[in-house]
mmCIF file of C-alpha atoms and ligand atoms in Angstrom:
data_model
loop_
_atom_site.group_PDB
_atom_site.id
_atom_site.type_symbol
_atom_site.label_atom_id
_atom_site.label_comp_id
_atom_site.label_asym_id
_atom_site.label_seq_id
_atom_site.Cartn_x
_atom_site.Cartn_y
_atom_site.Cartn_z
ATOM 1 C CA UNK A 1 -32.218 7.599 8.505
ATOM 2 C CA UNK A 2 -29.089 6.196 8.786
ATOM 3 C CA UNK A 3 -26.072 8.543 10.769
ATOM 4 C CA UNK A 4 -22.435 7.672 9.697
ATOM 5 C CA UNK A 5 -19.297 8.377 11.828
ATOM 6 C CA UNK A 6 -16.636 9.480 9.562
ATOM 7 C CA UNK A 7 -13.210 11.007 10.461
ATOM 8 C CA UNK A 8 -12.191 14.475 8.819
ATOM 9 C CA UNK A 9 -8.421 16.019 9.195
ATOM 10 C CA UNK A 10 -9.052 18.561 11.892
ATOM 11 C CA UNK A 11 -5.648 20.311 11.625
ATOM 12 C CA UNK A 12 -2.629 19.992 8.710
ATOM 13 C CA UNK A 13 -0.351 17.645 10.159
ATOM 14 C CA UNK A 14 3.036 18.799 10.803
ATOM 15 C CA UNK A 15 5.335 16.446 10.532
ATOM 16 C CA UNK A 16 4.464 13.255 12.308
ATOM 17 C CA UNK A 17 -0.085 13.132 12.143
ATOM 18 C CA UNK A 18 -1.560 13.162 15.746
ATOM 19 C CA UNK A 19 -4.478 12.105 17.567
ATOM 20 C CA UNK A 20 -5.704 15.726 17.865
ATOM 21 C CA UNK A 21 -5.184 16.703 14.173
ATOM 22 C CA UNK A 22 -8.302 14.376 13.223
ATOM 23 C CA UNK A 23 -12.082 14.642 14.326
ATOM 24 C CA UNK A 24 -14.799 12.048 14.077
ATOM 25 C CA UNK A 25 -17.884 13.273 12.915
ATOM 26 C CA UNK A 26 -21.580 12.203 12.625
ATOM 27 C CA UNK A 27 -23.107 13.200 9.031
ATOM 28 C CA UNK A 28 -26.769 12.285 8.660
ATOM 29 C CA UNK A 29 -27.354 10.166 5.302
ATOM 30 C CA UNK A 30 -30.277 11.129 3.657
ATOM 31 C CA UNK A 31 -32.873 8.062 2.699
ATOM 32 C CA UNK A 32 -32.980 6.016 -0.868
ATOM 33 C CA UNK A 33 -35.648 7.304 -2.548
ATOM 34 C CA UNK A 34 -37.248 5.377 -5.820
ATOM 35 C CA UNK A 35 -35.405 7.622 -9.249
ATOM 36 C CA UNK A 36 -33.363 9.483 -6.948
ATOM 37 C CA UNK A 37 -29.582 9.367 -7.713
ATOM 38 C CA UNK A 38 -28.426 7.567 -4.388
ATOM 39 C CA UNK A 39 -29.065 4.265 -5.102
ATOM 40 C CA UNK A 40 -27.246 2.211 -2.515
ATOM 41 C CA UNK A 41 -26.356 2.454 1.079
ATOM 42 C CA UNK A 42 -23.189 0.671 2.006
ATOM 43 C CA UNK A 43 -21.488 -0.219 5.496
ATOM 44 C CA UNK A 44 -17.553 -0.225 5.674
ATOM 45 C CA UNK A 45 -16.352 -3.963 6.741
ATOM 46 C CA UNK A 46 -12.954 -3.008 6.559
ATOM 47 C CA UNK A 47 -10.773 0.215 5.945
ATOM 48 C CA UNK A 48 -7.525 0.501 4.108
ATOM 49 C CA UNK A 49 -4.433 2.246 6.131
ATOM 50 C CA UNK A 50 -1.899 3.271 3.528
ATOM 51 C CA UNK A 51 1.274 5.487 3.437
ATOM 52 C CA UNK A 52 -0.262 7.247 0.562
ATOM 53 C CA UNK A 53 -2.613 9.356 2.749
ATOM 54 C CA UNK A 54 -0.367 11.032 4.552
ATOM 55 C CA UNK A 55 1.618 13.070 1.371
ATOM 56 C CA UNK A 56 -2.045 13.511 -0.128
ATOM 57 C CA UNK A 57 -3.666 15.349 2.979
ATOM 58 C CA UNK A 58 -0.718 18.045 2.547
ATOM 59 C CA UNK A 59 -0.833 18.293 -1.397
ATOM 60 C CA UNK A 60 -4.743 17.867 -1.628
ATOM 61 C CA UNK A 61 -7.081 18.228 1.123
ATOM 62 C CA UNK A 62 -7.980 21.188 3.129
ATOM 63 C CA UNK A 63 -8.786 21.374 6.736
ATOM 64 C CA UNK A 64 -12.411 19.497 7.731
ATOM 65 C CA UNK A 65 -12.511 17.340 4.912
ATOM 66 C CA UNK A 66 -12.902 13.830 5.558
ATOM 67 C CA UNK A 67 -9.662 11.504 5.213
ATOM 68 C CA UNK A 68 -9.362 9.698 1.932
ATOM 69 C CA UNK A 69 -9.134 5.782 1.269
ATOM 70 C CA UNK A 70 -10.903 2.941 0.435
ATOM 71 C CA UNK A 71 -12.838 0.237 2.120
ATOM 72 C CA UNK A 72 -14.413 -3.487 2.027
ATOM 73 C CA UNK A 73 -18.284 -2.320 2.166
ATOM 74 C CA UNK A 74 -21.221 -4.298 2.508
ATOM 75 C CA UNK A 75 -24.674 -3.143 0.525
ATOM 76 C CA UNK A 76 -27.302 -2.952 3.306
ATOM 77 C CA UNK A 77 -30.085 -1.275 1.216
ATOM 78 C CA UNK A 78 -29.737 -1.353 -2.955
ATOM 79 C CA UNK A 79 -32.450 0.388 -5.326
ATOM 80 C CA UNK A 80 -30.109 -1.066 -8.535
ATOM 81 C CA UNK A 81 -30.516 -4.099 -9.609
ATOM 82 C CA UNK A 82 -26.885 -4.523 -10.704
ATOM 83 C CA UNK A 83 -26.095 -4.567 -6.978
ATOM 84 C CA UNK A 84 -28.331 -6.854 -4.409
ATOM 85 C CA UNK A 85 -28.299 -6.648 -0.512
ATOM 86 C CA UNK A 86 -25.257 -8.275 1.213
ATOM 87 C CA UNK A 87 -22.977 -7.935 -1.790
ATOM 88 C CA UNK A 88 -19.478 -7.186 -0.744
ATOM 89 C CA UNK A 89 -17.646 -4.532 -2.686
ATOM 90 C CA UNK A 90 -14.263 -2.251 -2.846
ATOM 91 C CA UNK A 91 -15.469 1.598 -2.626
ATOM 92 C CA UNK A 92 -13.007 4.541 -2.530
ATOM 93 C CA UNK A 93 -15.016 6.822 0.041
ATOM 94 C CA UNK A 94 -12.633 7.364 2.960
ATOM 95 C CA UNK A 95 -12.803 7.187 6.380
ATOM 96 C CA UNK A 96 -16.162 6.731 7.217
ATOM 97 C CA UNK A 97 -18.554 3.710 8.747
ATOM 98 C CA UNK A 98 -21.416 4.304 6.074
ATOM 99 C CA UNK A 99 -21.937 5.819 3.213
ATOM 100 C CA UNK A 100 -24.509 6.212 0.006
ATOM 101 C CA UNK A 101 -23.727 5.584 -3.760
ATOM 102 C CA UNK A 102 -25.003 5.653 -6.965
ATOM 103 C CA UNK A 103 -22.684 2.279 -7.852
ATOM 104 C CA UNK A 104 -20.238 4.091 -10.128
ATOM 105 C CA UNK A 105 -16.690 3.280 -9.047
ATOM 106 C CA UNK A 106 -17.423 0.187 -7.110
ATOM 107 C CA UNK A 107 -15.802 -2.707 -7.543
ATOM 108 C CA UNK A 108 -16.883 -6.350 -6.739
ATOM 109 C CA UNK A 109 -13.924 -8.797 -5.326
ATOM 110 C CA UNK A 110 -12.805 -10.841 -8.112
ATOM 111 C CA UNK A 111 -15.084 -14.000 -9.019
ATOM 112 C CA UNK A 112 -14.550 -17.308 -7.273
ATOM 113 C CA UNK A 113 -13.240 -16.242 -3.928
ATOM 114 C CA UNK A 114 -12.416 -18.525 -1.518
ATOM 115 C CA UNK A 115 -15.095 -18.594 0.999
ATOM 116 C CA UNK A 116 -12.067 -19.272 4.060
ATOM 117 C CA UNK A 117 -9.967 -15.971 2.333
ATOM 118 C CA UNK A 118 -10.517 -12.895 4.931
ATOM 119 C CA UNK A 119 -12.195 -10.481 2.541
ATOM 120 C CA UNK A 120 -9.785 -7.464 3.855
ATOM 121 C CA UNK A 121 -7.485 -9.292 1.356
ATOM 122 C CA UNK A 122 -9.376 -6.877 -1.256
ATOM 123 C CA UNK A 123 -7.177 -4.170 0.210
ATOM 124 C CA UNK A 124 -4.129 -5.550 0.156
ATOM 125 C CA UNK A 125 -2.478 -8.867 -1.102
ATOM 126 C CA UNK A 126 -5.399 -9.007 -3.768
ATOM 127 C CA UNK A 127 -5.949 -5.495 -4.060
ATOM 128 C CA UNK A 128 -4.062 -2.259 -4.477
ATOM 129 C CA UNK A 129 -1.485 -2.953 -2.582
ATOM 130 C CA UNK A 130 -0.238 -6.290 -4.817
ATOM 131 C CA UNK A 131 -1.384 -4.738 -8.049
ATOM 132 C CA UNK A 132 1.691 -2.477 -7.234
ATOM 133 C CA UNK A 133 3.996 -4.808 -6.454
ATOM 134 C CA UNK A 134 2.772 -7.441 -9.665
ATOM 135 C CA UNK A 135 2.882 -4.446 -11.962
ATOM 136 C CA UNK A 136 5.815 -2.349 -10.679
ATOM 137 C CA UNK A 137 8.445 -5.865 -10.546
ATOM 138 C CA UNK A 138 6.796 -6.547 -13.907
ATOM 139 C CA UNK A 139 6.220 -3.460 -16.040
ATOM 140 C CA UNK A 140 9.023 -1.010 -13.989
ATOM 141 C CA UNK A 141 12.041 -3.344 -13.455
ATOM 142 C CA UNK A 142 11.150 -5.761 -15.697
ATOM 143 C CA UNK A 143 12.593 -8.771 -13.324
ATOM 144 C CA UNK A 144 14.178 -11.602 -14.923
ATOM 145 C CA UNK A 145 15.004 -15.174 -13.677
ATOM 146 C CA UNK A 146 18.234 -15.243 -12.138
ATOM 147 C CA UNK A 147 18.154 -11.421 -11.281
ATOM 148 C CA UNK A 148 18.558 -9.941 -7.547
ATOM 149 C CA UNK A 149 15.790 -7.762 -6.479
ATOM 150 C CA UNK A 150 16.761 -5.658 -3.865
ATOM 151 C CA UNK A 151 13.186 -4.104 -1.404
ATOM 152 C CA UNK A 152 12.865 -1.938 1.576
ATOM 153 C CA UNK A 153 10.348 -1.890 3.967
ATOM 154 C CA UNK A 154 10.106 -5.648 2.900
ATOM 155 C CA UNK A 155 7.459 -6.305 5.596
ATOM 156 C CA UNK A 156 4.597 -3.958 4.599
ATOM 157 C CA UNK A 157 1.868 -4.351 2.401
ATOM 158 C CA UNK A 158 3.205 -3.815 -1.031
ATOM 159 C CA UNK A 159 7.136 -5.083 -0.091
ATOM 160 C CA UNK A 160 6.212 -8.610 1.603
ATOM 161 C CA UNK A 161 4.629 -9.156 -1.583
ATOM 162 C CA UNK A 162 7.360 -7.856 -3.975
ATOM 163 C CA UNK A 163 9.700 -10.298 -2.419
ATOM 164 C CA UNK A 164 7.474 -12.987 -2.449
ATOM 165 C CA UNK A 165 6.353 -12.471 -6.126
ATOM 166 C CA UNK A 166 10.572 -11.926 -7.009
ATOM 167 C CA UNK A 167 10.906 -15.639 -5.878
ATOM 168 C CA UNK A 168 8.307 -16.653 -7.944
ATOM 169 C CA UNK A 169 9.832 -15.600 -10.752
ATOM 170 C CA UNK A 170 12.983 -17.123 -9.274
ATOM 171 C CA UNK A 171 15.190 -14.209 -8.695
ATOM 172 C CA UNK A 172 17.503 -13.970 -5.429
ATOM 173 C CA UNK A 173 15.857 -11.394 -2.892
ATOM 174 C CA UNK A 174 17.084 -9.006 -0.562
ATOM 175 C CA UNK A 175 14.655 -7.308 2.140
ATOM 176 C CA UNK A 176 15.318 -4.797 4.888
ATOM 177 C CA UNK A 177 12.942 -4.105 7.513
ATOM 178 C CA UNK A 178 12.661 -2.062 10.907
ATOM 179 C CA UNK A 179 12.725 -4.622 13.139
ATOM 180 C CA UNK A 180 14.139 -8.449 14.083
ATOM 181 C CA UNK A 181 10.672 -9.717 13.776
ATOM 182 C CA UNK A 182 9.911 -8.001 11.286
ATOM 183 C CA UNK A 183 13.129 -9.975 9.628
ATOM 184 C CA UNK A 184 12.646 -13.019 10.531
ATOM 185 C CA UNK A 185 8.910 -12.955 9.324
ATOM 186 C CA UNK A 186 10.429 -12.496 5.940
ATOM 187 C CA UNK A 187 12.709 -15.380 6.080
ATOM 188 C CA UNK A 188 9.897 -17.045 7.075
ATOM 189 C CA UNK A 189 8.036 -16.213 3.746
ATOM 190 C CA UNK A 190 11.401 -17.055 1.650
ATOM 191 C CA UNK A 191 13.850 -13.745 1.235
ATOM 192 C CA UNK A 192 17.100 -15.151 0.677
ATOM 193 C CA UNK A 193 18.499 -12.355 2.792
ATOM 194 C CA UNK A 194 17.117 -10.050 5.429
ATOM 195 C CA UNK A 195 18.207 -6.805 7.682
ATOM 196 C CA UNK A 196 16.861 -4.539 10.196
ATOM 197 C CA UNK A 197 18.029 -1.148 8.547
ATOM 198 C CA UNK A 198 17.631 0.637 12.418
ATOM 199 C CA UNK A 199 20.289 -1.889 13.771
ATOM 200 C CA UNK A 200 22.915 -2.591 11.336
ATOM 201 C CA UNK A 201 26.069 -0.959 11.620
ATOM 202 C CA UNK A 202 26.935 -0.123 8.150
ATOM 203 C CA UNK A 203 23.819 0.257 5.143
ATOM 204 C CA UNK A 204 26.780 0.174 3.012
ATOM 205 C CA UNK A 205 28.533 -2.898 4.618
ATOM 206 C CA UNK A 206 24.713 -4.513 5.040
ATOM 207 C CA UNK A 207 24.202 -4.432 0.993
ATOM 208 C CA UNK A 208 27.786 -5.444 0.408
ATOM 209 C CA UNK A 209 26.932 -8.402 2.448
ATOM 210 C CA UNK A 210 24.156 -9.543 1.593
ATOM 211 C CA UNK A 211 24.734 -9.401 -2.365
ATOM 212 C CA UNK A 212 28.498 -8.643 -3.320
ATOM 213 C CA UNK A 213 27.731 -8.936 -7.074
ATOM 214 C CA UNK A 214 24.853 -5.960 -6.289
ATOM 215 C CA UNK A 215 21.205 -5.383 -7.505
ATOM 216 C CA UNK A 216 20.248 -5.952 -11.108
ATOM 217 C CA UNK A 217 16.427 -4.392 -9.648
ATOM 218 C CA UNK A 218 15.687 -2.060 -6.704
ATOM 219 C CA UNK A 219 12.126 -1.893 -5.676
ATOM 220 C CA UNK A 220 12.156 1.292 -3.462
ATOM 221 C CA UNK A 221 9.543 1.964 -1.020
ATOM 222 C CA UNK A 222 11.891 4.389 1.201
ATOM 223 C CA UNK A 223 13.684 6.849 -1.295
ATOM 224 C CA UNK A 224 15.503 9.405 1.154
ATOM 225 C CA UNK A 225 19.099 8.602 3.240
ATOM 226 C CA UNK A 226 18.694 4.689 2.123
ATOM 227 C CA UNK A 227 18.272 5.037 -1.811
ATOM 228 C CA UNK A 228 21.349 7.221 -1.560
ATOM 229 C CA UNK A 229 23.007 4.288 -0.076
ATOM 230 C CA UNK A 230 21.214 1.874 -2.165
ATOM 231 C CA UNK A 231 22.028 3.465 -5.524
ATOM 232 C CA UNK A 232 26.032 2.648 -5.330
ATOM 233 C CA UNK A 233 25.118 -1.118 -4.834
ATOM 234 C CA UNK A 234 23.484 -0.959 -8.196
ATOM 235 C CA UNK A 235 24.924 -3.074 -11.092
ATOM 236 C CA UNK A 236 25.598 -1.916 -14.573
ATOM 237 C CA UNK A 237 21.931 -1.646 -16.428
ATOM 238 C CA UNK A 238 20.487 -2.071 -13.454
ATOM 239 C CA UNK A 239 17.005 -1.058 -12.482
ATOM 240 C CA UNK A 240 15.540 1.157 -9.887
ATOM 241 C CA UNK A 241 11.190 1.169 -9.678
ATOM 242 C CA UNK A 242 10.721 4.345 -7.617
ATOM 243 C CA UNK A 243 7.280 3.449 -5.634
ATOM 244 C CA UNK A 244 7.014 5.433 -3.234
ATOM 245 C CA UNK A 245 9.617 7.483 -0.728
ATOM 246 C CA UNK A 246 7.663 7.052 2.647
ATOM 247 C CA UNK A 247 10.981 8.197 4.737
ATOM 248 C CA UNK A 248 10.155 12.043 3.622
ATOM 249 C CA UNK A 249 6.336 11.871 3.917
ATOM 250 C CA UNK A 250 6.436 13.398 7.587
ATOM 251 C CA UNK A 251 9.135 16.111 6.666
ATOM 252 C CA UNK A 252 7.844 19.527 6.867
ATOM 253 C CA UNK A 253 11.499 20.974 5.182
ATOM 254 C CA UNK A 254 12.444 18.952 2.096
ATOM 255 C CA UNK A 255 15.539 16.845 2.870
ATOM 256 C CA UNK A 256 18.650 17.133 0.757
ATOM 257 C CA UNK A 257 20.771 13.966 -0.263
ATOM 258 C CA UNK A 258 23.536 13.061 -2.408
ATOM 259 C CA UNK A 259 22.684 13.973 -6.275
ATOM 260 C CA UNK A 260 22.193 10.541 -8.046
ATOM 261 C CA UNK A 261 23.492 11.794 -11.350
ATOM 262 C CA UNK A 262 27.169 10.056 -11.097
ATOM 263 C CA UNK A 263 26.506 6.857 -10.389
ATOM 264 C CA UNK A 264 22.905 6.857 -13.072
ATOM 265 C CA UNK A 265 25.416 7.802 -15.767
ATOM 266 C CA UNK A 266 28.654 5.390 -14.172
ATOM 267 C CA UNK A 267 26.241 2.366 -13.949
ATOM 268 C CA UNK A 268 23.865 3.507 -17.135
ATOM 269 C CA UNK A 269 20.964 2.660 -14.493
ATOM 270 C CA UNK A 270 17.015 3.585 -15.320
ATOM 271 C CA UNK A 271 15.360 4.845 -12.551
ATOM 272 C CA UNK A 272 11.135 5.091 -13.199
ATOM 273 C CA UNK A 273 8.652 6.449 -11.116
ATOM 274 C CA UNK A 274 4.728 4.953 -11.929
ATOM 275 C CA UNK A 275 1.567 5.027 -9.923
ATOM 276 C CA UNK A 276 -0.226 1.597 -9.492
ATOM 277 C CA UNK A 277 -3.404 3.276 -11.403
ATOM 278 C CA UNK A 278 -1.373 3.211 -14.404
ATOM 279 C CA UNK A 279 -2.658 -0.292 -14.823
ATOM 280 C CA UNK A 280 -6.121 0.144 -14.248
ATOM 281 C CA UNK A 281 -6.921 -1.654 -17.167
ATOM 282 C CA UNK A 282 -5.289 -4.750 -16.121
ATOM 283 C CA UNK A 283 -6.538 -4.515 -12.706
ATOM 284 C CA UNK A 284 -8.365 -8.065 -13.282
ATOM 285 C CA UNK A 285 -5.096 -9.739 -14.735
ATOM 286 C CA UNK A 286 -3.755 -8.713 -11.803
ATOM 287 C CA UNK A 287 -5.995 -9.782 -9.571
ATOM 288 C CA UNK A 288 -6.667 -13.069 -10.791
ATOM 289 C CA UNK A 289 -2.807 -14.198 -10.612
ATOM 290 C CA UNK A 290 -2.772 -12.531 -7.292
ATOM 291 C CA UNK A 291 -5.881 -14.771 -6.122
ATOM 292 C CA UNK A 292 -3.934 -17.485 -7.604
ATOM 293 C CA UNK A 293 -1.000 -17.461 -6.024
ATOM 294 C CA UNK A 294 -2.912 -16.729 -2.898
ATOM 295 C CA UNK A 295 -4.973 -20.092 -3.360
ATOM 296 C CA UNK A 296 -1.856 -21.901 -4.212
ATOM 297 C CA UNK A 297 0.379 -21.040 -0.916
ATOM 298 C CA UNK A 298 2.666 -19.665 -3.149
ATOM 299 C CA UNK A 299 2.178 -15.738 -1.796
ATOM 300 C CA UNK A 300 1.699 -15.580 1.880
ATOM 301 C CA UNK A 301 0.325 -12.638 3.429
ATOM 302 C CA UNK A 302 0.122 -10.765 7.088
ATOM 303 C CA UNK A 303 -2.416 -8.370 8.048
ATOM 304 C CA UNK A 304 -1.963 -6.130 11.171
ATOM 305 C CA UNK A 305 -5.773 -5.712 12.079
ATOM 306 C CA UNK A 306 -6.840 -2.998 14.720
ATOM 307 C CA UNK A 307 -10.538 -3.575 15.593
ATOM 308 C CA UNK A 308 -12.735 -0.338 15.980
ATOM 309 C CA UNK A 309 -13.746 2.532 13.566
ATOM 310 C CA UNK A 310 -12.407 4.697 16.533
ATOM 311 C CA UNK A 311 -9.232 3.413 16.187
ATOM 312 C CA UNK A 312 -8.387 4.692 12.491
ATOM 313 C CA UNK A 313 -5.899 7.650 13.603
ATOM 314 C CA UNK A 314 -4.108 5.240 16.431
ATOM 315 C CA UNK A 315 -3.921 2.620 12.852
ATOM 316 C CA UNK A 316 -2.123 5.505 10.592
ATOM 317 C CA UNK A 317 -0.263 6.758 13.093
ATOM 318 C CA UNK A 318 1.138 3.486 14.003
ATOM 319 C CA UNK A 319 1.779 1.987 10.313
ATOM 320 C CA UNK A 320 3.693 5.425 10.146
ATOM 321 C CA UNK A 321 5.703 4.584 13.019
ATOM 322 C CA UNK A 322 6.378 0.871 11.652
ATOM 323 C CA UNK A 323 4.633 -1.112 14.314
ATOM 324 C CA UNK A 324 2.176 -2.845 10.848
ATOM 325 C CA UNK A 325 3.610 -6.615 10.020
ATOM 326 C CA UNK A 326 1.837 -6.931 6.332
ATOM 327 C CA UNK A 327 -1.091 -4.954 5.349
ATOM 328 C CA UNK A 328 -2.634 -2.685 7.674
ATOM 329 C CA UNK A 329 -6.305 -2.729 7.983
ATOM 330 C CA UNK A 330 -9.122 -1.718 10.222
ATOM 331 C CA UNK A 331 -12.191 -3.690 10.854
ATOM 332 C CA UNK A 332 -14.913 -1.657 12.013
HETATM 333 P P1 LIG B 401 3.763 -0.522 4.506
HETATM 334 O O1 LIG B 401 2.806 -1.600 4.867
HETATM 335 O O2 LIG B 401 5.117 -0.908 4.021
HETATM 336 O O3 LIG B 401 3.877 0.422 5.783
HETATM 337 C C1 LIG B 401 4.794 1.442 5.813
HETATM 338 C C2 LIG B 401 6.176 0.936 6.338
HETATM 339 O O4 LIG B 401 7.143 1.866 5.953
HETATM 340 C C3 LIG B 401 6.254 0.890 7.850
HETATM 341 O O5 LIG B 401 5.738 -0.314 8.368
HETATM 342 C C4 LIG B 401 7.743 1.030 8.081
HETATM 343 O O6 LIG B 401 8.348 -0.251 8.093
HETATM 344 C C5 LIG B 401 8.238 1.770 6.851
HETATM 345 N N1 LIG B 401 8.688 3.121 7.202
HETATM 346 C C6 LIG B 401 7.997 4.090 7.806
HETATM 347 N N2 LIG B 401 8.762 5.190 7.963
HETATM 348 C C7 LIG B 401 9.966 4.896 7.448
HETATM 349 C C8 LIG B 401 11.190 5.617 7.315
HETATM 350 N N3 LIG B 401 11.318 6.874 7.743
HETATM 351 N N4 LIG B 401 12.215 4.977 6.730
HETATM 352 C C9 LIG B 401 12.093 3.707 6.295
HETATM 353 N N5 LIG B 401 10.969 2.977 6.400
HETATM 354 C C10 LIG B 401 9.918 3.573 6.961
HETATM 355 O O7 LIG B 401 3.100 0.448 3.438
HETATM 356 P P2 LIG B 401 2.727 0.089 1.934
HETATM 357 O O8 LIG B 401 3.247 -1.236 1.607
HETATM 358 O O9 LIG B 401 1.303 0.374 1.773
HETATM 359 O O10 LIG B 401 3.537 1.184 1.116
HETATM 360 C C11 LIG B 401 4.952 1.059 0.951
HETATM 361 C C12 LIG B 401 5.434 2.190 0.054
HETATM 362 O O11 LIG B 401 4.860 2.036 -1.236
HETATM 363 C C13 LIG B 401 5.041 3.580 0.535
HETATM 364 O O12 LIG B 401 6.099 4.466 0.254
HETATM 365 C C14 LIG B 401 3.844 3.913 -0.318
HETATM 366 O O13 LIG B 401 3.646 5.301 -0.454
HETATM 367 C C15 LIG B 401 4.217 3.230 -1.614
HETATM 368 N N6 LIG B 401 3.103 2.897 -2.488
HETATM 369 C C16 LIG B 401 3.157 3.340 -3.767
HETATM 370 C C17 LIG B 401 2.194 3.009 -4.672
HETATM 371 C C18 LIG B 401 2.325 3.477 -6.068
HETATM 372 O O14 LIG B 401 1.392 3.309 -6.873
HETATM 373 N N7 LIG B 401 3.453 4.058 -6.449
HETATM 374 C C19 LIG B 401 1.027 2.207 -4.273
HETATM 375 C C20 LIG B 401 1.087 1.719 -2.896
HETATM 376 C C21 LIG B 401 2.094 2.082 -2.053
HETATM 377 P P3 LIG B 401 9.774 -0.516 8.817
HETATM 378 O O15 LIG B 401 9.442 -1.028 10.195
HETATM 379 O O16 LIG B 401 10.398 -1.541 7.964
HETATM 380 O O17 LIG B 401 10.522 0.781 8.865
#
């Protein structure tokens, strides 16, 4: 018998989560039996820490239920022979240190991974994380050479990457981050221009600056106070991929902005919400450039890894706050 830990949401957060709003639990897993429907018994390597969970837990989950995400797990006992023993795999069963499966869902890292690549990359740079920002520059503001991409919080997960990738295609880039390291770390990896958001004077005066012509694309991680901003420094046909609006997450009272009707119609701009999932079916496309660019040097990554299961609520709660550089990720 093998006893997981797993954390459930103890309390709705209000506004910002707290250590005291979550609970780890033991559950009891019951044992692989021969015909049975369980099939394999999996240990979580490493755990995905995403902005996403946060706005799910207060449209979908109810009080005690254990906090969604996915993982890097490990197959420590297999009765399927599609699977064997020691096989690493991405699994979508939350926060929790063990779990059983009957192999539907599962997903093996893509073929001919680099021994020397941290496998934690199947989270982020060559998982969900740069699916989003492959397909959403691609698909959603369908970048083109010569084009200025415009990306806030530039030194997560999904925006290191969306600058990164933006270059490749050989557009000029513009991040903003919430702090100087976290700027410098992305002239480091190549932006062409960089701001901390928190210490300029002027958002207005900051765009102006650092792209006087304005954005043909704006890949928006933010939404809130800064797209408001962000929406006047658009040029005519430009572009706006709506990903995801992290700035409003914690608010318990829905914030009210600036309507963005004048300047969509004045600038005859297309603004598109999309969900990475969208894509499922070119997951392994993805992946595989992804992997490739990875192997090349062409896409750096950063992950901010906090060792310990224990740990998950401090690793939200802080990639919340800002303190993640890349891709936040627990190890167990
Ligand atoms: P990140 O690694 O970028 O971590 C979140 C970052 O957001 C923090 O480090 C912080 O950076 C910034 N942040 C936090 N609060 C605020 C705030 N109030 N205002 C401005 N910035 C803030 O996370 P991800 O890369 O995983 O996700 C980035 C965005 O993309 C999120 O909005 C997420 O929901 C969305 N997303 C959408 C997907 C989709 O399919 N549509 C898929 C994956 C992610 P800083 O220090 O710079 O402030």
């Amino acid at each position: 018998m093998v006893t997981a830990k797993a954390w459930a949401l103890k309390k709705h957060f209000e506004g910002f989560p707290k250590p005291s709003d979550f609970d780890l639990k033991t559950i009891e897993l019951p044992k692989l039996k021969e015909g049975g429907k369980w099939k394999l018994l999996l240990e979580s390597v490493f755990l995905s820490i995403d902005p996403y969970m946060r706005l799910y837990s207060r449209m979908d989950m109810k009080e005690g239920d254990i906090m969604p995400g996915t993982q890097v797990a490990r197959i420590v006992e297999s009765k399927n022979p599609a699977f064997t023993v020691g096989t690493f795999v991405v699994a979508n069963s939350g926060w929790r240190t063990h779990f059983i499966s009957d192999g539907k869902g599962l997903q093996l890292l893509p073929p001919a991974w680099p021994e020397s690549l941290p496998r934690s990359l199947a989270l982020g740079a060559v998982g969900m994380p740069g699916l989003t920002a492959y397909f959403g520059l691609l698909e959603v503001c369908k970048i083109k050479p010569g084009e200025t991409v415009l990306v806030n919080a530039a030194a997560g997960a999904v925006g290191s990457l969306v600058g990164q990738i933006a270059k490749i295609l050989d557009c000029k880039v513009v991040g903003c981050a919430g702090s100087d390291p976290k700027v410098a770390y992305l002239k480091k990896i190549g932006f062409d221009e960089a701001f901390n958001y928190k210490t300029v004077t002027s958002l207005d005066e900051a765009l102006s600056n650092a792209s006087p012509d304005g954005y043909d694309c704006f890949f928006d991680n933010v939404g809130g106070e800064f797209s408001s901003v962000a929406i006047n420094h658009m040029k005519k046909y430009g572009r706006i991929a709506v990903c995801g609006s992290i700035s409003q997450y914690n608010d318990s009272v829905p914030q009210k902005g600036p309507y963005i009707q004048i300047p969509m119609i004045l600038k005859e701009l297309q603004m598109e919400g999309f969900i990475v999932y969208r894509w499922h079916k070119r997951r392994e496309e993805g992946l595989k450039v992804l992997l490739k660019w990875i192997v090349e040097g062409k896409l750096k990554y950063h992950e901010q890894v906090t060792e310990g299961f224990k740990n998950m609520p401090a690793a939200f709660i802080g990639m919340l706050k800002g303190e993640n550089l890349g891709k936040a990720v627990v190890k167990v």
